[in-house]
Structure formats: structure tokens, C-alpha cells
Amino acid sequence: MNHSLTELELENLRHIIGGHGTIVNKLEAYAEQCSDPELKSMLQRDAQAARQSQQQLLTFLS
């Protein structure tokens, strides 16, 4: 079943996707500046998870 999104839903989805992009950028920046290997690894994993969520959400726009 194919459901069309309303303009408001599309706007909200774009906002959420943009928010995930911001999170990815911040986590990657924090990871670059981090000297603790364990924390750096955690930040990188979280950034990757946010990127994957962003990519999954983008599929709703196509």
C-alpha cells in the first residue's frame, strides 16, 4: 500500500533528516577532537548510527 505524505509531514520529515545531519557533523567533530580512544570510538559509532537513520528517513522522500 502506497501512502502519500502531506506537505506538513514532508516538512517535518525534512526537518528531522536535517537534524540527523547536524548530529552526525557534531559527533564526528567531537570524535576528531577526542583523545580518549574509547570515547572516540563511541562517538564514531553514534555518528554512524545517526547517518544510517538519516539515510533510512531519506527513503521516505523518494
PDB file of C-alpha atoms in Angstrom:
ATOM      1  CA  MET A   1       0.000   0.000   0.000  1.00  0.00           C
ATOM      2  CA  ASN A   2       1.479   3.358  -1.049  1.00  0.00           C
ATOM      3  CA  HIS A   3       0.719   6.333   1.206  1.00  0.00           C
ATOM      4  CA  SER A   4       1.388   9.877   0.082  1.00  0.00           C
ATOM      5  CA  LEU A   5       2.803  12.228   2.659  1.00  0.00           C
ATOM      6  CA  THR A   6       1.125  15.581   3.267  1.00  0.00           C
ATOM      7  CA  GLU A   7       3.101  18.800   2.850  1.00  0.00           C
ATOM      8  CA  LEU A   8       3.300  19.160   6.645  1.00  0.00           C
ATOM      9  CA  GLU A   9       4.587  15.605   7.016  1.00  0.00           C
ATOM     10  CA  LEU A  10       7.193  16.237   4.310  1.00  0.00           C
ATOM     11  CA  GLU A  11       8.284  19.441   6.032  1.00  0.00           C
ATOM     12  CA  ASN A  12       8.582  17.649   9.373  1.00  0.00           C
ATOM     13  CA  LEU A  13      10.480  14.769   7.778  1.00  0.00           C
ATOM     14  CA  ARG A  14      12.942  17.161   6.119  1.00  0.00           C
ATOM     15  CA  HIS A  15      13.444  18.876   9.483  1.00  0.00           C
ATOM     16  CA  ILE A  16      14.154  15.544  11.215  1.00  0.00           C
ATOM     17  CA  ILE A  17      16.554  14.490   8.430  1.00  0.00           C
ATOM     18  CA  GLY A  18      18.375  17.807   8.725  1.00  0.00           C
ATOM     19  CA  GLY A  19      18.601  17.329  12.484  1.00  0.00           C
ATOM     20  CA  HIS A  20      20.219  13.940  11.998  1.00  0.00           C
ATOM     21  CA  GLY A  21      22.724  15.563   9.631  1.00  0.00           C
ATOM     22  CA  THR A  22      23.605  18.120  12.299  1.00  0.00           C
ATOM     23  CA  ILE A  23      24.050  15.355  14.879  1.00  0.00           C
ATOM     24  CA  VAL A  24      26.342  13.428  12.510  1.00  0.00           C
ATOM     25  CA  ASN A  25      28.500  16.506  11.926  1.00  0.00           C
ATOM     26  CA  LYS A  26      28.778  17.342  15.622  1.00  0.00           C
ATOM     27  CA  LEU A  27      29.563  13.776  16.703  1.00  0.00           C
ATOM     28  CA  GLU A  28      32.243  13.460  14.013  1.00  0.00           C
ATOM     29  CA  ALA A  29      33.757  16.790  15.061  1.00  0.00           C
ATOM     30  CA  TYR A  30      33.764  15.715  18.718  1.00  0.00           C
ATOM     31  CA  ALA A  31      35.369  12.390  17.762  1.00  0.00           C
ATOM     32  CA  GLU A  32      38.137  14.182  15.838  1.00  0.00           C
ATOM     33  CA  GLN A  33      38.967  16.292  18.881  1.00  0.00           C
ATOM     34  CA  CYS A  34      38.761  13.432  21.357  1.00  0.00           C
ATOM     35  CA  SER A  35      41.974  11.954  22.740  1.00  0.00           C
ATOM     36  CA  ASP A  36      40.350   9.096  24.674  1.00  0.00           C
ATOM     37  CA  PRO A  37      40.228   6.085  22.283  1.00  0.00           C
ATOM     38  CA  GLU A  38      37.184   4.507  23.909  1.00  0.00           C
ATOM     39  CA  LEU A  39      35.170   7.728  23.860  1.00  0.00           C
ATOM     40  CA  LYS A  40      36.350   8.482  20.311  1.00  0.00           C
ATOM     41  CA  SER A  41      35.145   5.057  19.170  1.00  0.00           C
ATOM     42  CA  MET A  42      31.780   5.571  20.878  1.00  0.00           C
ATOM     43  CA  LEU A  43      31.303   8.956  19.208  1.00  0.00           C
ATOM     44  CA  GLN A  44      32.179   7.489  15.817  1.00  0.00           C
ATOM     45  CA  ARG A  45      29.696   4.622  16.297  1.00  0.00           C
ATOM     46  CA  ASP A  46      26.971   7.071  17.316  1.00  0.00           C
ATOM     47  CA  ALA A  47      27.723   9.243  14.275  1.00  0.00           C
ATOM     48  CA  GLN A  48      27.441   6.195  12.007  1.00  0.00           C
ATOM     49  CA  ALA A  49      24.128   5.201  13.608  1.00  0.00           C
ATOM     50  CA  ALA A  50      22.776   8.729  13.083  1.00  0.00           C
ATOM     51  CA  ARG A  51      23.937   8.635   9.450  1.00  0.00           C
ATOM     52  CA  GLN A  52      22.165   5.294   8.910  1.00  0.00           C
ATOM     53  CA  SER A  53      18.962   6.674  10.446  1.00  0.00           C
ATOM     54  CA  GLN A  54      19.227   9.717   8.193  1.00  0.00           C
ATOM     55  CA  GLN A  55      19.629   7.505   5.122  1.00  0.00           C
ATOM     56  CA  GLN A  56      16.625   5.400   6.126  1.00  0.00           C
ATOM     57  CA  LEU A  57      14.493   8.518   6.579  1.00  0.00           C
ATOM     58  CA  LEU A  58      15.574   9.812   3.172  1.00  0.00           C
ATOM     59  CA  THR A  59      13.930   6.793   1.548  1.00  0.00           C
ATOM     60  CA  PHE A  60      10.548   8.263   2.543  1.00  0.00           C
ATOM     61  CA  LEU A  61      11.242  11.299   0.354  1.00  0.00           C
ATOM     62  CA  SER A  62      11.694   9.273  -2.828  1.00  0.00           C
TER      63      SER A  62
END
